[in-house]
Amino acid sequence: MLAVILFYCTLLPTTLSHAIHPNSSTVLVSEMTQFHEDMFSLIEKFLDIEANVVALTEDRALNSGIKEFRKKLSELPEELFKLELAVNSLHEELEEEMEGVSSSRRNVSSCDKIWHLAMNLNPADGHYMDYLTGWHTGSAIGSEENALAMDYLDRLVWKEPVDYLAIVRHQHGIVDAVKVFQFKYWGLSMKDRFSDMNPGRVIASEGGPIQVSVDTNAPNLEDDPIFSVDGDLALNWWGNYRASRIMITGGFTEGDLLTYHGLGNHMNCACQSGSNRDSNYRFEVSNIQKCPYSSCSKPVVQGTDFASTSYFKAGPVYGNYALFVSLRADKFPEPGTELERLMEIC
């Protein structure tokens, strides 16, 4: 099945370019997008079936077969994404031909190790990507044109099953630091992972990052929430109405949440239900800092994306933080690389 999909990925741009009118290709693009979303719904339904089977029986052969089928099913969205790229490429070429613009035909890569941009955090763009915004709903945020310059969430990529996460700090699209983690539980989407808020507090990796690459000239590493500390990936971490979506375990203690901020934060939310208690306590990116609640009323946060100057102090922006995800790729391009929404490692 996967081989057939890849085969048609390579054929589409050459076999259909003179057979489809641009208006028809617009419909085709829409149909492909809808089919992609329908596939995610199918995978989510199968996860429910798997859970029910596991609850009903301890038959090892049956449970193993169910898990193996789910693994194969989880691989399909990435292959379908390549097909979708081929259709989009075809649509753009047909539009260019209708406008009389000569362009070289783009080829669909056969590379199977691809990183997709799932989210970008810019802590000074005027939009608050706090604990309650986008992470568990998967709602689209921002635009493709400004995906690496402003806050951004790709709603389709957010629903794809992924096994690897790269947290990439970048300066205007140029990588200066990256950490790659392999998820402890494979085959789940980012939406699945960030919907796990009750009980939440998920240690999502084992053994720390599988890649750490930092530019020798990268600034502001002494208290960066991701790159100044060691440890595993922690998701949906909360306590006493305060919460962070992404943290590194080496950067927090159980005593006071104000000492271990990360990415996507809130200081007064009903964290387990994903609802708001006081919107003045929202902020996007903070740093590792000793700021106990009793003696530190205003923690320093990166940039200006926080809700109230009564509760936070604006600090320097260390960069944008991009989240790239993959089903197979376990290594990310090194510092100095220019980022695109799709990065191939072949």
Short mmCIF file of C-alpha atoms in Angstrom, two decimals:
data_model
loop_
_atom_site.label_atom_id
_atom_site.label_comp_id
_atom_site.label_asym_id
_atom_site.label_seq_id
_atom_site.Cartn_x
_atom_site.Cartn_y
_atom_site.Cartn_z
CA MET A 1 0.00 0.00 0.00
CA LEU A 2 2.73 2.46 0.96
CA ALA A 3 4.74 1.59 -2.13
CA VAL A 4 1.71 2.22 -4.34
CA ILE A 5 1.16 5.65 -2.79
CA LEU A 6 4.81 6.60 -3.32
CA PHE A 7 4.65 5.36 -6.92
CA TYR A 8 1.73 7.64 -7.71
CA CYS A 9 3.45 10.50 -5.91
CA THR A 10 6.22 10.38 -8.52
CA LEU A 11 3.82 10.03 -11.46
CA LEU A 12 1.29 12.74 -10.67
CA PRO A 13 3.21 15.85 -11.80
CA THR A 14 4.12 14.34 -15.21
CA THR A 15 0.97 12.38 -16.07
CA LEU A 16 -1.71 14.91 -15.13
CA SER A 17 -0.20 18.28 -15.95
CA HIS A 18 -1.93 18.55 -19.34
CA ALA A 19 -5.06 16.66 -18.37
CA ILE A 20 -6.48 18.90 -15.64
CA HIS A 21 -7.65 22.48 -15.89
CA PRO A 22 -6.50 24.75 -13.01
CA ASN A 23 -10.11 25.11 -11.84
CA SER A 24 -10.36 21.34 -11.61
CA SER A 25 -7.05 21.12 -9.79
CA THR A 26 -8.37 23.58 -7.21
CA VAL A 27 -11.17 21.14 -6.48
CA LEU A 28 -8.62 18.31 -6.36
CA VAL A 29 -6.51 20.18 -3.78
CA SER A 30 -9.61 20.68 -1.66
CA GLU A 31 -10.56 17.02 -1.95
CA MET A 32 -7.05 15.91 -0.98
CA THR A 33 -7.13 18.15 2.11
CA GLN A 34 -10.50 16.72 3.13
CA PHE A 35 -9.28 13.15 2.56
CA HIS A 36 -6.23 13.91 4.73
CA GLU A 37 -8.51 15.08 7.56
CA ASP A 38 -10.77 12.04 7.13
CA MET A 39 -7.74 9.77 7.51
CA PHE A 40 -6.91 11.36 10.86
CA SER A 41 -10.47 10.69 12.01
CA LEU A 42 -10.06 7.07 10.92
CA ILE A 43 -6.86 6.70 12.95
CA GLU A 44 -8.48 8.27 16.01
CA LYS A 45 -11.41 5.82 15.72
CA PHE A 46 -9.02 2.89 15.47
CA LEU A 47 -7.23 4.05 18.63
CA ASP A 48 -10.58 3.71 20.40
CA ILE A 49 -11.02 0.22 18.95
CA GLU A 50 -7.54 -0.77 20.11
CA ALA A 51 -8.25 0.49 23.63
CA ASN A 52 -11.48 -1.51 23.74
CA VAL A 53 -9.75 -4.70 22.54
CA VAL A 54 -6.99 -4.33 25.14
CA ALA A 55 -9.61 -3.81 27.84
CA LEU A 56 -11.54 -6.93 26.80
CA THR A 57 -8.78 -9.47 26.38
CA GLU A 58 -5.19 -10.28 27.30
CA ASP A 59 -4.73 -12.42 24.20
CA ARG A 60 -1.15 -11.56 23.23
CA ALA A 61 -1.49 -12.55 19.59
CA LEU A 62 -4.60 -10.42 19.11
CA ASN A 63 -3.17 -7.42 20.96
CA SER A 64 0.08 -7.69 19.01
CA GLY A 65 -1.82 -7.82 15.73
CA ILE A 66 -3.87 -4.77 16.69
CA LYS A 67 -0.73 -2.80 17.59
CA GLU A 68 1.04 -3.82 14.38
CA PHE A 69 -1.94 -2.71 12.29
CA ARG A 70 -2.05 0.61 14.14
CA LYS A 71 1.67 1.10 13.43
CA LYS A 72 1.08 0.58 9.70
CA LEU A 73 -1.97 2.82 9.77
CA SER A 74 0.00 5.59 11.49
CA GLU A 75 2.54 5.58 8.64
CA LEU A 76 -0.05 6.43 6.00
CA PRO A 77 -0.53 10.16 6.76
CA GLU A 78 3.12 10.97 6.02
CA GLU A 79 2.94 9.09 2.70
CA LEU A 80 -0.34 10.83 1.92
CA PHE A 81 1.32 14.15 2.72
CA LYS A 82 3.80 13.51 -0.11
CA LEU A 83 0.91 12.83 -2.46
CA GLU A 84 -0.74 16.03 -1.28
CA LEU A 85 2.46 17.96 -2.03
CA ALA A 86 2.44 16.50 -5.54
CA VAL A 87 -1.14 17.65 -6.10
CA ASN A 88 -0.35 21.13 -4.77
CA SER A 89 2.73 21.30 -7.00
CA LEU A 90 0.64 20.29 -9.98
CA HIS A 91 -1.96 22.95 -9.19
CA GLU A 92 0.69 25.69 -8.97
CA GLU A 93 2.30 24.60 -12.24
CA LEU A 94 -1.02 24.67 -14.06
CA GLU A 95 -1.73 28.15 -12.77
CA GLU A 96 1.70 29.31 -13.95
CA GLU A 97 1.10 27.78 -17.41
CA MET A 98 -2.24 29.57 -17.67
CA GLU A 99 -0.47 32.84 -16.85
CA GLY A 100 2.18 32.14 -19.49
CA VAL A 101 4.96 31.78 -16.96
CA SER A 102 7.61 29.20 -17.81
CA SER A 103 8.79 27.32 -14.78
CA SER A 104 10.84 24.24 -14.16
CA ARG A 105 8.84 21.23 -13.06
CA ARG A 106 9.30 20.40 -9.40
CA ASN A 107 9.99 16.80 -8.49
CA VAL A 108 8.44 15.02 -5.52
CA SER A 109 11.17 13.64 -3.30
CA SER A 110 11.35 9.94 -2.51
CA CYS A 111 13.07 10.76 0.80
CA ASP A 112 11.28 9.03 3.67
CA LYS A 113 12.92 11.02 6.49
CA ILE A 114 11.06 14.29 6.54
CA TRP A 115 10.54 16.91 9.25
CA HIS A 116 7.31 18.91 9.15
CA LEU A 117 6.93 22.28 10.85
CA ALA A 118 4.11 21.82 13.36
CA MET A 119 4.38 25.03 15.38
CA ASN A 120 6.43 28.20 15.67
CA LEU A 121 6.58 30.45 18.74
CA ASN A 122 7.60 34.08 18.41
CA PRO A 123 7.50 35.62 21.90
CA ALA A 124 7.20 39.18 20.57
CA ASP A 125 4.66 39.12 17.73
CA GLY A 126 1.63 40.34 19.71
CA HIS A 127 -0.09 36.94 19.84
CA TYR A 128 -0.15 34.86 23.04
CA MET A 129 0.62 31.17 22.48
CA ASP A 130 -0.01 30.38 26.12
CA TYR A 131 -1.01 27.06 27.73
CA LEU A 132 -4.61 27.29 26.51
CA THR A 133 -4.07 28.46 22.92
CA GLY A 134 -3.95 25.89 20.15
CA TRP A 135 -2.06 23.09 21.87
CA HIS A 136 -4.98 20.79 22.72
CA THR A 137 -7.49 22.05 20.14
CA GLY A 138 -5.21 21.88 17.09
CA SER A 139 -6.83 25.00 15.63
CA ALA A 140 -4.87 26.65 12.80
CA ILE A 141 -2.84 29.69 13.87
CA GLY A 142 -0.99 32.13 11.61
CA SER A 143 -0.18 31.76 7.91
CA GLU A 144 2.17 29.67 5.79
CA GLU A 145 3.81 32.87 4.51
CA ASN A 146 4.87 33.88 8.03
CA ALA A 147 5.15 30.38 9.48
CA LEU A 148 8.74 30.89 10.69
CA ALA A 149 8.39 34.55 11.64
CA MET A 150 5.18 34.64 13.70
CA ASP A 151 3.18 32.31 15.93
CA TYR A 152 2.02 29.41 13.78
CA LEU A 153 0.25 26.06 14.11
CA ASP A 154 -0.30 23.73 11.15
CA ARG A 155 -3.61 22.00 11.92
CA LEU A 156 -2.94 19.08 9.54
CA VAL A 157 0.58 18.34 10.76
CA TRP A 158 -0.70 18.67 14.35
CA LYS A 159 -2.97 15.67 13.71
CA GLU A 160 -0.34 13.42 12.11
CA PRO A 161 1.08 10.50 14.11
CA VAL A 162 4.70 11.33 15.01
CA ASP A 163 7.52 9.57 16.85
CA TYR A 164 10.14 12.36 16.96
CA LEU A 165 10.15 16.02 18.01
CA ALA A 166 12.82 18.61 17.22
CA ILE A 167 12.75 21.81 19.26
CA VAL A 168 14.62 24.34 17.13
CA ARG A 169 15.65 27.80 18.28
CA HIS A 170 16.27 30.02 15.29
CA GLN A 171 17.15 33.58 14.40
CA HIS A 172 15.05 34.79 11.45
CA GLY A 173 14.85 31.25 10.09
CA ILE A 174 18.51 30.27 10.68
CA VAL A 175 19.05 27.45 13.19
CA ASP A 176 21.23 28.29 16.19
CA ALA A 177 20.24 25.43 18.54
CA VAL A 178 18.30 22.17 18.26
CA LYS A 179 17.29 19.29 20.52
CA VAL A 180 15.69 16.12 19.15
CA PHE A 181 13.63 13.76 21.31
CA GLN A 182 12.15 10.35 20.54
CA PHE A 183 8.72 10.02 22.07
CA LYS A 184 8.30 7.25 24.61
CA TYR A 185 4.89 6.36 23.19
CA TRP A 186 4.88 6.12 19.39
CA GLY A 187 2.07 6.58 16.90
CA LEU A 188 0.34 9.53 18.59
CA SER A 189 -0.23 12.98 17.12
CA MET A 190 0.75 16.26 18.73
CA LYS A 191 -2.95 16.89 19.30
CA ASP A 192 -3.20 13.54 21.11
CA ARG A 193 -0.19 14.33 23.27
CA PHE A 194 -1.31 17.82 24.30
CA SER A 195 -4.88 16.71 24.93
CA ASP A 196 -3.54 14.51 27.74
CA MET A 197 -4.07 17.20 30.39
CA ASN A 198 -5.84 15.12 33.02
CA PRO A 199 -3.81 13.94 34.79
CA GLY A 200 -1.20 15.43 32.44
CA ARG A 201 2.35 15.82 33.79
CA VAL A 202 3.74 13.53 31.09
CA ILE A 203 7.42 12.58 30.87
CA ALA A 204 7.36 12.02 27.12
CA SER A 205 10.88 10.72 26.43
CA GLU A 206 13.48 8.43 28.01
CA GLY A 207 17.22 8.94 28.27
CA GLY A 208 17.19 12.60 27.31
CA PRO A 209 17.53 14.05 23.80
CA ILE A 210 18.98 11.91 21.02
CA GLN A 211 20.55 14.99 19.41
CA VAL A 212 21.80 18.27 20.86
CA SER A 213 23.36 20.72 18.42
CA VAL A 214 24.19 24.29 19.45
CA ASP A 215 26.04 26.95 17.47
CA THR A 216 29.31 27.90 19.17
CA ASN A 217 28.27 31.57 18.92
CA ALA A 218 24.68 31.10 20.07
CA PRO A 219 23.81 33.75 22.71
CA ASN A 220 21.64 33.56 25.83
CA LEU A 221 22.23 29.94 26.75
CA GLU A 222 22.65 30.40 30.49
CA ASP A 223 18.90 30.39 31.26
CA ASP A 224 17.23 29.30 28.03
CA PRO A 225 14.18 27.15 28.93
CA ILE A 226 15.22 24.38 26.52
CA PHE A 227 18.96 24.63 25.95
CA SER A 228 20.37 25.62 29.36
CA VAL A 229 19.30 22.40 31.12
CA ASP A 230 19.52 18.64 30.62
CA GLY A 231 16.85 16.01 30.97
CA ASP A 232 13.79 14.55 29.32
CA LEU A 233 10.85 16.13 27.60
CA ALA A 234 7.95 17.03 29.92
CA LEU A 235 4.50 17.89 28.55
CA ASN A 236 1.38 19.42 30.12
CA TRP A 237 3.14 20.03 33.44
CA TRP A 238 1.04 21.78 36.05
CA GLY A 239 0.65 22.51 39.74
CA ASN A 240 -1.28 25.04 41.83
CA TYR A 241 -3.11 26.51 38.81
CA ARG A 242 0.19 27.10 36.98
CA ALA A 243 1.24 25.16 33.90
CA SER A 244 3.68 24.86 31.00
CA ARG A 245 3.12 22.88 27.82
CA ILE A 246 6.78 22.00 27.17
CA MET A 247 9.61 21.86 29.69
CA ILE A 248 12.85 19.96 30.21
CA THR A 249 12.96 17.90 33.39
CA GLY A 250 16.39 19.19 34.43
CA GLY A 251 14.94 22.68 34.68
CA PHE A 252 12.31 22.25 37.37
CA THR A 253 11.74 21.18 40.91
CA GLU A 254 8.56 20.05 42.59
CA GLY A 255 8.61 22.89 45.11
CA ASP A 256 7.53 25.93 43.11
CA LEU A 257 6.37 26.04 39.50
CA LEU A 258 7.63 29.60 39.15
CA THR A 259 11.16 28.19 39.03
CA TYR A 260 10.64 26.05 35.92
CA HIS A 261 8.83 27.81 33.13
CA GLY A 262 9.13 26.60 29.53
CA LEU A 263 7.06 27.05 26.37
CA GLY A 264 3.32 27.79 26.41
CA ASN A 265 2.64 28.99 29.94
CA HIS A 266 -0.16 30.10 32.24
CA MET A 267 -0.08 31.06 35.92
CA ASN A 268 -3.79 30.89 36.70
CA CYS A 269 -5.69 28.26 34.72
CA ALA A 270 -7.85 25.23 35.37
CA CYS A 271 -5.01 23.27 33.84
CA GLN A 272 -6.49 19.76 33.82
CA SER A 273 -9.63 20.84 31.99
CA GLY A 274 -7.86 23.31 29.71
CA SER A 275 -9.93 26.29 30.78
CA ASN A 276 -9.06 29.80 31.90
CA ARG A 277 -9.28 31.24 35.43
CA ASP A 278 -7.66 34.62 34.83
CA SER A 279 -6.50 35.69 31.36
CA ASN A 280 -4.03 38.21 32.81
CA TYR A 281 -1.64 35.38 33.64
CA ARG A 282 -0.98 34.14 30.10
CA PHE A 283 2.52 34.20 28.62
CA GLU A 284 4.41 32.42 25.88
CA VAL A 285 8.09 31.80 26.68
CA SER A 286 9.90 32.07 29.99
CA ASN A 287 13.38 31.20 31.19
CA ILE A 288 14.88 29.03 33.91
CA GLN A 289 14.92 31.25 36.98
CA LYS A 290 14.63 31.08 40.73
CA CYS A 291 11.44 32.98 41.34
CA PRO A 292 9.50 31.63 44.34
CA TYR A 293 5.95 32.93 44.56
CA SER A 294 6.38 34.34 48.06
CA SER A 295 9.25 36.66 47.15
CA CYS A 296 9.13 37.07 43.36
CA SER A 297 5.88 38.50 42.05
CA LYS A 298 7.10 39.31 38.53
CA PRO A 299 9.04 36.59 36.71
CA VAL A 300 10.98 37.67 33.62
CA VAL A 301 9.57 36.38 30.35
CA GLN A 302 10.95 36.54 26.84
CA GLY A 303 9.66 39.37 24.70
CA THR A 304 6.32 41.11 25.02
CA ASP A 305 3.84 38.26 24.55
CA PHE A 306 2.37 38.25 28.04
CA ALA A 307 -1.01 39.46 29.17
CA SER A 308 -0.23 41.95 31.96
CA THR A 309 2.71 44.07 33.09
CA SER A 310 1.28 43.76 36.59
CA TYR A 311 2.48 40.16 36.74
CA PHE A 312 5.44 39.87 34.33
CA LYS A 313 8.60 41.67 33.28
CA ALA A 314 9.58 41.87 29.62
CA GLY A 315 12.99 40.40 28.85
CA PRO A 316 15.09 39.90 25.71
CA VAL A 317 13.95 37.55 22.96
CA TYR A 318 16.39 34.66 22.58
CA GLY A 319 14.90 33.61 19.24
CA ASN A 320 11.86 31.90 17.77
CA TYR A 321 11.17 28.32 18.94
CA ALA A 322 9.98 26.00 16.17
CA LEU A 323 8.57 22.52 16.73
CA PHE A 324 9.32 20.12 13.89
CA VAL A 325 7.88 16.59 13.95
CA SER A 326 8.58 13.37 12.07
CA LEU A 327 7.55 9.75 11.96
CA ARG A 328 11.01 8.44 10.97
CA ALA A 329 13.67 11.16 10.92
CA ASP A 330 15.82 11.03 14.06
CA LYS A 331 18.39 13.71 13.17
CA PHE A 332 17.81 17.38 12.39
CA PRO A 333 19.97 19.69 10.24
CA GLU A 334 22.79 21.40 12.10
CA PRO A 335 23.00 25.05 13.28
CA GLY A 336 23.48 27.47 10.42
CA THR A 337 20.83 25.73 8.29
CA GLU A 338 18.07 27.86 6.81
CA LEU A 339 14.68 26.50 7.80
CA GLU A 340 11.72 25.68 5.59
CA ARG A 341 8.37 24.23 6.58
CA LEU A 342 9.50 20.85 5.25
CA MET A 343 13.04 19.63 5.95
CA GLU A 344 14.41 16.46 4.39
CA ILE A 345 17.13 14.25 5.86
CA CYS A 346 18.15 11.62 3.28
#
